[in-house]
XYZ file of C-alpha atoms in Angstrom:
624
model
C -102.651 87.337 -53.938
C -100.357 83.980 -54.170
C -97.413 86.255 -56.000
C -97.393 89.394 -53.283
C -97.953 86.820 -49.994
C -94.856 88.208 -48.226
C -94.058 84.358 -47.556
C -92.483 81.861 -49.586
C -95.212 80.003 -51.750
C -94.548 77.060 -54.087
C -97.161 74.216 -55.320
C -96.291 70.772 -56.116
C -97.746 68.428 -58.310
C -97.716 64.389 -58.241
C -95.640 61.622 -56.687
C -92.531 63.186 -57.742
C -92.940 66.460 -56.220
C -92.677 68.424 -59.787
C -92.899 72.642 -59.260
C -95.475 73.954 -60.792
C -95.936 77.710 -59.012
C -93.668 79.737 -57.179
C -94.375 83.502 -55.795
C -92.405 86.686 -55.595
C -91.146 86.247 -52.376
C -89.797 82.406 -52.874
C -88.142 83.686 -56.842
C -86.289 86.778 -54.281
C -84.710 84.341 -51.767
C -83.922 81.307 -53.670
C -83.027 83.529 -57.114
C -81.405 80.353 -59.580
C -82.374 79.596 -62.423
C -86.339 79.030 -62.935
C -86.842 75.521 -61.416
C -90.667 75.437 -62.375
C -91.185 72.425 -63.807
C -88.780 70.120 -62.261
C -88.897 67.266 -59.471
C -87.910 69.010 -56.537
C -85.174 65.984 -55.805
C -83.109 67.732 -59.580
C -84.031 71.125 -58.928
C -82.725 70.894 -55.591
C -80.363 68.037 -54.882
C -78.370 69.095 -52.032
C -81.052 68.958 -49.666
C -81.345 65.227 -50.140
C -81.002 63.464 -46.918
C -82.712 66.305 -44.965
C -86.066 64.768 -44.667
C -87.905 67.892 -46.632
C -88.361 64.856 -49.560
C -89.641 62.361 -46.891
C -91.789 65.319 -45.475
C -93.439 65.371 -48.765
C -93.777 62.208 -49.428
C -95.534 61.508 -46.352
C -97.800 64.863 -46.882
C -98.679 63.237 -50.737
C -99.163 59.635 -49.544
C -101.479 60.311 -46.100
C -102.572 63.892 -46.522
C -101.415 64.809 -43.313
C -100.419 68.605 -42.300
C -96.306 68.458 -41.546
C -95.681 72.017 -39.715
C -92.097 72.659 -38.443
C -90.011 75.077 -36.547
C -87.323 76.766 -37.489
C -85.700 74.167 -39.573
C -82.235 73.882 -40.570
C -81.895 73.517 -43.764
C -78.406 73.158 -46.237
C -79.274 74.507 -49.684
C -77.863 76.119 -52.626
C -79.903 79.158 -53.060
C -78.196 81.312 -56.382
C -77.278 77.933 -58.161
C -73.419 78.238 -57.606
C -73.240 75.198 -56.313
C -72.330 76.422 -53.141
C -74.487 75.738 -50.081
C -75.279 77.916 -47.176
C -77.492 77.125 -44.180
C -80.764 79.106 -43.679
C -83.626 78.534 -41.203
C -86.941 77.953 -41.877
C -90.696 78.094 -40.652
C -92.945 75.634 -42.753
C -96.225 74.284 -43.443
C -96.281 71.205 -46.108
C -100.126 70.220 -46.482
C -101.883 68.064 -48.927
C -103.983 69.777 -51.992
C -107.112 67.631 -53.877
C -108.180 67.701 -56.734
C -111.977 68.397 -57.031
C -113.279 64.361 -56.768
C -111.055 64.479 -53.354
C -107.944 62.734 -54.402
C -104.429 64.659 -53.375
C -103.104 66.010 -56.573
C -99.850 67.690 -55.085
C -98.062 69.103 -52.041
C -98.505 72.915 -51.524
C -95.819 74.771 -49.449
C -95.446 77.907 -46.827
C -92.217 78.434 -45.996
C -91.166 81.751 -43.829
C -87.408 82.750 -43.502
C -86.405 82.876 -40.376
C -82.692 82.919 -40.245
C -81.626 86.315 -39.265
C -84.050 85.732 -35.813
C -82.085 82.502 -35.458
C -78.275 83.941 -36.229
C -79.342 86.742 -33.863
C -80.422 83.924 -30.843
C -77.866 81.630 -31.417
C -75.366 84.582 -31.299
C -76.814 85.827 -27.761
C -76.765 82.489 -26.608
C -72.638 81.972 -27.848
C -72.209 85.279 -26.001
C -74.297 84.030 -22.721
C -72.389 80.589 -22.816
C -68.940 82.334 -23.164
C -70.098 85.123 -20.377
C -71.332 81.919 -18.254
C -68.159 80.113 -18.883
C -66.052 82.950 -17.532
C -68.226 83.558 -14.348
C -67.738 79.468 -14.021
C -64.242 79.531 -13.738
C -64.502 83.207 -11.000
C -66.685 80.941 -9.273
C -65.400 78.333 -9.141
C -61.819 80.145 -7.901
C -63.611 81.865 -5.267
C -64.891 78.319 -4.183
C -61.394 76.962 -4.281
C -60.126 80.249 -2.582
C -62.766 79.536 0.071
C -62.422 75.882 0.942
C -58.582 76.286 1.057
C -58.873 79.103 3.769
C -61.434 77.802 5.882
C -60.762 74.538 8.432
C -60.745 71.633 6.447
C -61.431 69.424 8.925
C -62.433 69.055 13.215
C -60.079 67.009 15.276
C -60.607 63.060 16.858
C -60.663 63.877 20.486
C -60.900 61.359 23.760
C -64.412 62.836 25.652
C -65.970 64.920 22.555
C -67.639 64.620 19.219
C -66.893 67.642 16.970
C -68.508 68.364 13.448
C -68.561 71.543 11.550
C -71.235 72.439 8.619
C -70.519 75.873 6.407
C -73.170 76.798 4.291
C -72.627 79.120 1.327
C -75.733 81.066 0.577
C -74.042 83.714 -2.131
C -74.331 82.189 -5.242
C -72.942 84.871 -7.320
C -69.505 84.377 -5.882
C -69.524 81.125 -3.844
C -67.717 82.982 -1.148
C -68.170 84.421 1.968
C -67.196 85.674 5.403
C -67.748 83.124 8.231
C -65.715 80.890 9.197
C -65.297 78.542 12.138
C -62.170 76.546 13.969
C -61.359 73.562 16.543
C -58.336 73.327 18.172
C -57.236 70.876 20.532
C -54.967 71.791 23.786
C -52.408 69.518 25.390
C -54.311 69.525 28.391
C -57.532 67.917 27.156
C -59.043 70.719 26.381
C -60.731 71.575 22.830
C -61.136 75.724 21.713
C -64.132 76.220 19.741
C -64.486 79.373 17.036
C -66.935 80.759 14.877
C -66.713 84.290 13.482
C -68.530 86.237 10.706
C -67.518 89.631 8.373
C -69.639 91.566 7.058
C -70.438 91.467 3.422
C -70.086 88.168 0.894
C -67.789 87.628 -1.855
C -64.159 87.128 -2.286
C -63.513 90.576 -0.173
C -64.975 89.322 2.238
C -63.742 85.647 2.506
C -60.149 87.942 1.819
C -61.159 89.699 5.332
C -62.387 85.807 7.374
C -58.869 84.482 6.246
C -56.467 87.127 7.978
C -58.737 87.403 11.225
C -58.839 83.697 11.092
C -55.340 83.087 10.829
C -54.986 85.756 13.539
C -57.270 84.358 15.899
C -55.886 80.790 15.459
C -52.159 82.095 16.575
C -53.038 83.443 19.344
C -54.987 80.569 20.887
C -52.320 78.210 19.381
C -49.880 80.085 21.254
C -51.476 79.612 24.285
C -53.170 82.800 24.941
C -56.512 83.022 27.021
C -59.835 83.882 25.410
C -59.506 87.777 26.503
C -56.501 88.178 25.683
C -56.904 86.744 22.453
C -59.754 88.639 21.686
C -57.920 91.737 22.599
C -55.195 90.760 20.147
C -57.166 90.338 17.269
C -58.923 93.221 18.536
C -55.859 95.150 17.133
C -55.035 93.606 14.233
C -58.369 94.372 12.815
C -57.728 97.805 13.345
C -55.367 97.728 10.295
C -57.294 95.401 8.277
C -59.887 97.231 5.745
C -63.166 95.370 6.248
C -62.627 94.072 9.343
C -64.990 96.551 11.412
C -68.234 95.451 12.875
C -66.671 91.582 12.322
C -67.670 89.442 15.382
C -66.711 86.447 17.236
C -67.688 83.749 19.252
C -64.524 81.558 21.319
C -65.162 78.784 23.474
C -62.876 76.962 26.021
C -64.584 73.466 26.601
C -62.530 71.459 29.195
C -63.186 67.849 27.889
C -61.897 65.777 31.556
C -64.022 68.208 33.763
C -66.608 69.885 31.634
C -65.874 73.452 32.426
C -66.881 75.703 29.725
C -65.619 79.159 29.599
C -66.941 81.536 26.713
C -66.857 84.843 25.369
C -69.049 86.983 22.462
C -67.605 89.621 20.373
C -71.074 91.061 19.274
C -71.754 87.195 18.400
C -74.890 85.144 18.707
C -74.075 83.302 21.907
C -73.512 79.786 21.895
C -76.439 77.350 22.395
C -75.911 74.645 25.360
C -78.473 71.339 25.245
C -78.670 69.667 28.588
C -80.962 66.514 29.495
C -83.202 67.558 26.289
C -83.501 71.630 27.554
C -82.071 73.320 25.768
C -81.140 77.541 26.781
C -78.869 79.705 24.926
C -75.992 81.466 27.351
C -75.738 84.707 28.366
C -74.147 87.220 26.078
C -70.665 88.643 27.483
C -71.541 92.019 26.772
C -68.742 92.974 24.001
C -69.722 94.767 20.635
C -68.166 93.675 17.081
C -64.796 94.300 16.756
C -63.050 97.773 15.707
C -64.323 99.557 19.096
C -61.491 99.158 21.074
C -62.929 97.928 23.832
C -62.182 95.115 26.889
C -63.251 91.535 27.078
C -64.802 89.807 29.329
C -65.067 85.447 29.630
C -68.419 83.833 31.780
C -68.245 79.680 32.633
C -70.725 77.401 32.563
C -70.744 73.584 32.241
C -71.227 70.579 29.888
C -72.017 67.203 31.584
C -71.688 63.657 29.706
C -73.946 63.920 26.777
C -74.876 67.892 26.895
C -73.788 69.187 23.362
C -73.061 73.086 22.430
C -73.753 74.793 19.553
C -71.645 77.624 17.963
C -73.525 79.475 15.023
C -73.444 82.374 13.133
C -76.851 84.837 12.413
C -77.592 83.271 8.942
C -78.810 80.048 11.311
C -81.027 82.303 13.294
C -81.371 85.013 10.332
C -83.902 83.538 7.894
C -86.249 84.576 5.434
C -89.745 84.777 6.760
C -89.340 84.334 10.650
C -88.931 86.669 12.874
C -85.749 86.509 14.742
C -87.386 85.961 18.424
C -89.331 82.596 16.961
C -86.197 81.938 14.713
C -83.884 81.682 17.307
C -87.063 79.458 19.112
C -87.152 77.330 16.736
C -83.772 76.820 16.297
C -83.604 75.367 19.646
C -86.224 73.304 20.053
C -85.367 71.444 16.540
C -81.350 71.000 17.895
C -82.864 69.767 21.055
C -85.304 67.177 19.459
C -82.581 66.233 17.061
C -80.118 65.651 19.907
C -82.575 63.250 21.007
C -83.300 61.367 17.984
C -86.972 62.638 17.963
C -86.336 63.996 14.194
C -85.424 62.439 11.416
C -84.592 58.352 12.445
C -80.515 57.756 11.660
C -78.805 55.276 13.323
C -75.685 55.252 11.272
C -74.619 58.960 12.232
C -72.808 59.684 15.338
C -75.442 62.006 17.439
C -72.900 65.816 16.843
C -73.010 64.335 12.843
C -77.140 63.830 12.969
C -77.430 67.163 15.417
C -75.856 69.528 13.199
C -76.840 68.126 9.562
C -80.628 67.500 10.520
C -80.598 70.960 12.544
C -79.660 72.597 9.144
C -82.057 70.511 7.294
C -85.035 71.134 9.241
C -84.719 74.769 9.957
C -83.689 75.039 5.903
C -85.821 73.447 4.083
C -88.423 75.367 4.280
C -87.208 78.719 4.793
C -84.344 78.715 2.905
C -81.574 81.022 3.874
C -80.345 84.084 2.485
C -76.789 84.424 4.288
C -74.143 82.111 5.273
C -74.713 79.594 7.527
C -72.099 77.917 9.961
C -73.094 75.364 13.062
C -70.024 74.063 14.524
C -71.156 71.899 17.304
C -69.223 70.090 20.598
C -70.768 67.074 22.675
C -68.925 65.300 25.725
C -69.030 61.920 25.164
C -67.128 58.879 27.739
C -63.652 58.340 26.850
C -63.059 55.169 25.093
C -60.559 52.857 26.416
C -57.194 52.088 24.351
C -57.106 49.526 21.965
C -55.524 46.635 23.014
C -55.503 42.820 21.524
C -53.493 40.050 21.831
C -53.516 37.147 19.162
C -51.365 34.086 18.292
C -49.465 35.418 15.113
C -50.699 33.128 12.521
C -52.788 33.655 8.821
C -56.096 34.742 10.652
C -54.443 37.045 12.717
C -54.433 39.781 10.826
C -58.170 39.983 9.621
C -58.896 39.569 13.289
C -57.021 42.771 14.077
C -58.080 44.457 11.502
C -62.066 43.656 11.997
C -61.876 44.820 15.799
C -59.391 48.026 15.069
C -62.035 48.792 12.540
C -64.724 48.964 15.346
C -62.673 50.854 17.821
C -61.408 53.617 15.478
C -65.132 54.562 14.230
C -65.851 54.029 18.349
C -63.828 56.600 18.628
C -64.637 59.034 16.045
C -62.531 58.256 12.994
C -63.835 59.360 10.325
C -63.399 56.540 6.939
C -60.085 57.762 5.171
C -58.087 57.628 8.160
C -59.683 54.314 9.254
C -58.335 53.086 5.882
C -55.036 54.388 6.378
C -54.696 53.344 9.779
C -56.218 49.666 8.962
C -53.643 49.625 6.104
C -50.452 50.264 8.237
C -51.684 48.068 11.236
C -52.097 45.260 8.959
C -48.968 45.078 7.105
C -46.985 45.053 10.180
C -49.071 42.419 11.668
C -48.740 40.365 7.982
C -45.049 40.841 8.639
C -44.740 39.483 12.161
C -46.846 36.572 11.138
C -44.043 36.251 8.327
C -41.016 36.574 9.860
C -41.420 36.589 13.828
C -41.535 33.305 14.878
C -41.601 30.946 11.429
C -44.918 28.108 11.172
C -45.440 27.957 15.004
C -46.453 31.304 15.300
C -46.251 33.345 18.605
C -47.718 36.102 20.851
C -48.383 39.084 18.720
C -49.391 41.868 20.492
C -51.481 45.298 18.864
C -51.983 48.785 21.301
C -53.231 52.176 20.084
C -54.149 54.947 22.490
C -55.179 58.578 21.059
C -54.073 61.221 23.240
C -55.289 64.477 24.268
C -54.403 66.344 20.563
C -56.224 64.040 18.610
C -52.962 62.073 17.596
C -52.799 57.884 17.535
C -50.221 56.017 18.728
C -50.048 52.566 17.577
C -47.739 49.445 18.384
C -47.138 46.427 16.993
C -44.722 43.986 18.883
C -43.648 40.631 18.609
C -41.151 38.905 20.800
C -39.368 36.311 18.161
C -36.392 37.037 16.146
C -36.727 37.384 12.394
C -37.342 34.321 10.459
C -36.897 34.103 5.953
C -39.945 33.089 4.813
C -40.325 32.054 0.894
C -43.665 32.377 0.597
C -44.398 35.151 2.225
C -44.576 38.238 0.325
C -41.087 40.399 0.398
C -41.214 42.110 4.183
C -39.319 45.399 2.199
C -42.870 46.193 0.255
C -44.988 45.958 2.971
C -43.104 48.093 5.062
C -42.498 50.517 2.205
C -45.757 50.611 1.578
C -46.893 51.713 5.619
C -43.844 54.455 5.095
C -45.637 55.711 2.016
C -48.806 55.570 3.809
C -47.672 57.345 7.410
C -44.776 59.304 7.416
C -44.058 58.148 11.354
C -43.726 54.786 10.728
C -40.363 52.984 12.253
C -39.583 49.557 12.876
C -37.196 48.596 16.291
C -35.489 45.417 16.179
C -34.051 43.894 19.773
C -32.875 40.703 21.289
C -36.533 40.158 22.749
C -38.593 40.792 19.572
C -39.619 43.514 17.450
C -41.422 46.593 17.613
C -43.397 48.705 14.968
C -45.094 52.001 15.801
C -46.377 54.962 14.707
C -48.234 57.930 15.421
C -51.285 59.579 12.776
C -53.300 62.503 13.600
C -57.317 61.652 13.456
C -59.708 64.172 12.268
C -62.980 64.160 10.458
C -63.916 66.476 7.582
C -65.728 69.400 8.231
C -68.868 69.745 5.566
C -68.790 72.526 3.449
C -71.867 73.364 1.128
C -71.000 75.622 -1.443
C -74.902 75.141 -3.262
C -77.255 76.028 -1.818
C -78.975 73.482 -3.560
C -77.961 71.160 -1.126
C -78.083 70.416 2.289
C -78.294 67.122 3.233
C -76.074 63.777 2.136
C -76.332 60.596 4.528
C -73.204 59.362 6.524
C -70.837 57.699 5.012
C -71.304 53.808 5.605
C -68.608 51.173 7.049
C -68.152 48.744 3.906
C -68.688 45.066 4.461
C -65.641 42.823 4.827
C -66.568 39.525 3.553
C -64.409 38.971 0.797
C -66.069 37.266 -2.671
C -65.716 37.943 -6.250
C -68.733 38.026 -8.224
C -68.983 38.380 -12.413
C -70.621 41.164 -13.842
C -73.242 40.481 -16.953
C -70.249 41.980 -19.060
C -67.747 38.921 -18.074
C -66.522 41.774 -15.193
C -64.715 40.885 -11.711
C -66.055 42.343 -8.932
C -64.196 42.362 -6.215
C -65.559 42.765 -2.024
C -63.848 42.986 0.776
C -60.049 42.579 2.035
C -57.677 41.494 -0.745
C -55.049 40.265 2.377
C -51.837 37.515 2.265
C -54.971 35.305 2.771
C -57.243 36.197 -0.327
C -54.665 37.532 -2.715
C -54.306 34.129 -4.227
C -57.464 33.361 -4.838
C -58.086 36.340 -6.778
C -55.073 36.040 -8.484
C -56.170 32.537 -9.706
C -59.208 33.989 -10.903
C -57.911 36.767 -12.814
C -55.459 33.989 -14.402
C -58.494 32.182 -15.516
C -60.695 34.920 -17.043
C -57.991 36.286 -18.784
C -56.627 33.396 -19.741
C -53.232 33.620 -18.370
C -53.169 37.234 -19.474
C -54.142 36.679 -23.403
C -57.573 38.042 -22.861
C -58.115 41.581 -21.525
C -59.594 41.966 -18.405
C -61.518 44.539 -16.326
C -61.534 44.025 -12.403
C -63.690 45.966 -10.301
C -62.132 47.133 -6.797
C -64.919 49.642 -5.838
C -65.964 47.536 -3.092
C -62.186 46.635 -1.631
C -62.369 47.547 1.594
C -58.265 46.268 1.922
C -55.813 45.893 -0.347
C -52.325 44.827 1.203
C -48.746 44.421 -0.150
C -49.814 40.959 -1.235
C -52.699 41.961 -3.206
C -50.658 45.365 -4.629
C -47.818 42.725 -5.845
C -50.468 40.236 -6.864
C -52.028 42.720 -9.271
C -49.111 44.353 -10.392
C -47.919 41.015 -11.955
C -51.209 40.177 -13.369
C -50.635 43.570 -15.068
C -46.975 42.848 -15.929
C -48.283 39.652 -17.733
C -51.117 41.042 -19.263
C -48.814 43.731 -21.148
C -46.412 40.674 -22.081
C -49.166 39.383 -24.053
C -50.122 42.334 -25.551
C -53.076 42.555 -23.488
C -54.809 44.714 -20.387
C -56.041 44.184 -17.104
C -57.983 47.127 -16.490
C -58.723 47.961 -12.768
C -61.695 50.157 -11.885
C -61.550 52.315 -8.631
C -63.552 55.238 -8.586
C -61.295 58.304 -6.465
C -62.164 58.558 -3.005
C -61.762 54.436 -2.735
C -59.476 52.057 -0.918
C -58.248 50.939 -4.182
C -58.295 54.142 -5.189
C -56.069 55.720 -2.530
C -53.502 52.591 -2.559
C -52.714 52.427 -6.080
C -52.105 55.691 -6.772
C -49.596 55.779 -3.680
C -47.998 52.588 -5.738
C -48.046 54.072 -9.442
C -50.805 51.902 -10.710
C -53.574 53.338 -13.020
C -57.174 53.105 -12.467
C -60.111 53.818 -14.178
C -63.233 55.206 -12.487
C -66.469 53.001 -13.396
C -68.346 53.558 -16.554
């Protein structure tokens, strides 16, 4: 029985593991020369370090059972001296002699290397196969996010915010899409359209009717008309048929809200908490040739309205009448934070991302999902403040701008950016305006009816040198990097600096379905201190201005020892980083590589320090 057991067999015998029986099937898969007899650690040296030794020796000294799974082991089975790796299934248990004391080590060993090959073969094949869909994937997500809006504009009198949900996951594509465009005479257009199908056809398909649709309302054309246009260009467009549409014309001064559906959901208004959905405008999908028709209604100060397409209403398990029930009721309790408690979102932010959330999270949802939503909000006055042009000047600008840019709907990029350009013209009237008695320094921004800021700067001194200021050439530089508008106008009565930035705040666009919610981004703190890390680290908060550059520079002198020790310098938390802190840390860097040494500055992408040293030329590293 022990020579025909179709598994390997072999006894051992004593603390040294000697062979003293082998079977068939162990003498036909390990066939060198007859290695009965021997230690196992000569017959079969090669396979020390492997643990199979300390496997036995632990079996032999504790007469514990050792099992194991498909074990890789590298051995030299013919006795060429060549090894070859083979898998095996094992069983190493003690044997006793008959007063009870372990006498040896018997072994069942099972070969199991051809399953093995064969599953680590499929799975080589699955991961390349995998790897390939990846990168389709991933291009159709690229493809997608570069065709759809990638953004909502800043306007006086409304809060916009989109959300895109993509529900295909085979493809990460599909066929809604949504627009906002703003109107010279403060009016905002609204858009949300759906093709049928998913994939990259159909995202192929959104992108022509959306580049349509977005000409002829650029151009100036009315809703109808508009409609009617596209209308016809679909006609030649393969896909295109039984697309639909969905255009609003909110006037943000008066209210006035004209509308009109192409076969589209219609849009959902939410007034004082009640909420109804408007009345269709009678039109069928596109590709009918048909006529279209516009009805008005109204938004008030504080009424929001919801554009959506059927994957919203559409969702697996509910019936479309208490869907579309649902839907409103949760947007309407959201509206008036009776859902989930967020004070840091503005209320179109919370109303579309908790509407989403809710409805979601439970059901799930099987087709795209957009929810571009519109609320009337008061106009916020222009910025205006007047200080005395001295070294606390600029933080005090830059504090209240801060407040009145989010105020008015900026999202935290372009707050940066504008805080950034502000500031270093301030820091360069306080420099060279007036000289040490400072003077009036006057700051005005006003966003106009497009969404684009204006901003002035203007002193009323003539330009002064100033040694110790830092070089008025960088600073400037550094705003023209920064805003391509920027332009400085010297006169006989002072100086003035202006320039004009579009606002607009990032639409969301989900492409897992995975997830669905992310909180708000936050305002960072401005108190500037430097803290040390338990790894001898500087962490850096807060503005690094013309007033705080030196003192972090002093500190960076001192931990690195005047640039002989290397040095790593957190700036995750920099919520400004001026000229004077750019030319600060490119000198600490200058001296560090003098001494053959680094100053290593962490800023993960996404960052203030991120986004102003890589406009400079100065390499970061994202944190660990």
């Amino acid at each position: 029985m022990f020579e025909t057991m179709p598994v390997m067999l072999a006894a051992l015998r004593g603390p040294d593991h000697r062979l003293i029986a082998l079977n068939d099937a162990y003498r036909q898969l390990i066939p060198k020369a007859d290695a009965t007899g021997k230690p196992v650690r000569e017959a079969f040296p090669e396979v020390l370090g492997q643990f199979v030794f300390d496997a036995f020796d632990h079996v032999y000294h504790t007469g514990e059972t050792h099992h194991g799974k498909e074990w890789r082991i590298a051995i030299d089975l013919d006795g060429s001296g060549t090894t070859q790796d083979v898998y095996w299934d094992f069983t190493f248990s003690a044997r006793r002699d008959d007063d009870g004391a372990i006498d040896g080590v018997d072994l069942v060993l099972q070969d199991v290397t051809a399953r093995v090959r064969a599953r680590l073969a499929a799975e080589q094949q699955l991961a390349e196969v995998s790897q390939r869909y990846e990168q389709v994937r991933s291009s159709a997500t690229v493809m997608q996010q570069a065709l759809l809006a990638p953004s909502v504009p800043v306007l006086p009198g409304v809060d916009i915010a989109a959300e895109y949900l993509v529900a295909t996951e085979d493809t990460a594509a599909g066929g809604d899409w949504f627009d906002a465009i703003a109107t010279d005479n403060g009016a905002v257009i609204l858009v949300v359209g759906d093709v049928v199908g998913h994939g990259i056809a159909a995202t192929a398909v959104m992108s022509q009717l959306r580049t349509a649709t977005r000409l002829e309302l650029i151009r100036g054309s009315g809703i109808s008309d508009a409609l009617t246009a596209v209308e016809e260009f679909a006609q030649h467009i393969p896909g295109a048929e039984f697309a639909t549409l969905c255009i609003t014309h909110l006037n943000t001064i008066t209210g006035a809200l004209e509308y009109a559906t192409a076969g589209h959901p219609p849009p959902l208004l939410i007034s004082k908490h009640s909420p109804r959905f408007l009345e269709p405008t009678g039109a069928t999908p596109l590709g009918r040739g048909q006529r279209f028709t516009t009805r008005t209604d109204a938004l008030g100060h504080g009424d929001a309205v919801l554009l959506y397409t059927d994957g919203v209403v559409e969702r697996p398990g509910r019936r479309l009448p208490e869907s579309t029930t649902e839907f409103a009721t949760v947007a309407t309790r959201v509206l008036a934070g009776e859902a989930i408690p967020d004070d840091t979102a503005r209320p179109i932010d919370r109303l579309c991302s908790q509407t989403l959330e809710l409805l979601l999270r439970n059901s799930g949802y099987s087709d795209d999902v957009t929810l571009l939503g519109a609320q009337r909000t008061t106009v916020a006055p222009p910025f205006h403040e007047q200080v005395h042009a001295d070294a606390p000047a600029a933080r005090s600008v830059r504090t209240r701008l801060r407040e009145w840019l989010a105020a008015v709907g900026a999202d935290h990029t372009d707050i940066m950016v504008v805080d950034h350009a502000v500031s270093e013209y301030v820091q360069n009237a306080i420099d060279h305006a007036y000289g040490p008695t400072g003077g009036p320094l006057e700051v005005a921004a006003v966003l106009d009816n497009r969404g684009v800021l204006d901003v002035q700067v203007i002193d009323h001194g003539q330009w002064v040198a100033n040694e110790h200021s830092s070089e008025p050439s960088r600073g400037l530089g550094f705003v023209s990097a920064l805003i391509t508008t920027a332009t400085v106008t010297p006169g006989d009565s002072g100086t003035r600096a202006s320039f004009t930035y579009p606002l607009s705040r990032s639409a969301r666009i989900v492409t897992d379905p995975a997830v669905i919610h992310t909180p708000p981004h936050q305002l960072d703190p401005v108190q500037f201190h430097i803290d040390f890390d338990d790894d001898g680290e500087l962490v850096v908060c807060g503005d690094v201005d013309a007033l705080h550059a030196p003192t972090l520079a002093g500190r960076i002198i001192g931990q690195s020892r005047s640039g002989t020790r290397a040095l790593r310098v957190d700036l995750s938390a920099v919520t400004y980083l001026g000229s004077a802190g750019l030319r600060m840390l490119a000198e600490a860097r200058a001296q560090a590589r003098r001494q053959d040494s680094d100053l290593i500055l962490i800023a993960p992408p996404g960052s203030t320090a991120h986004h102003v040293l890589s406009l400079v030329g100065i390499p970061t590293t994202p944190p660990d």
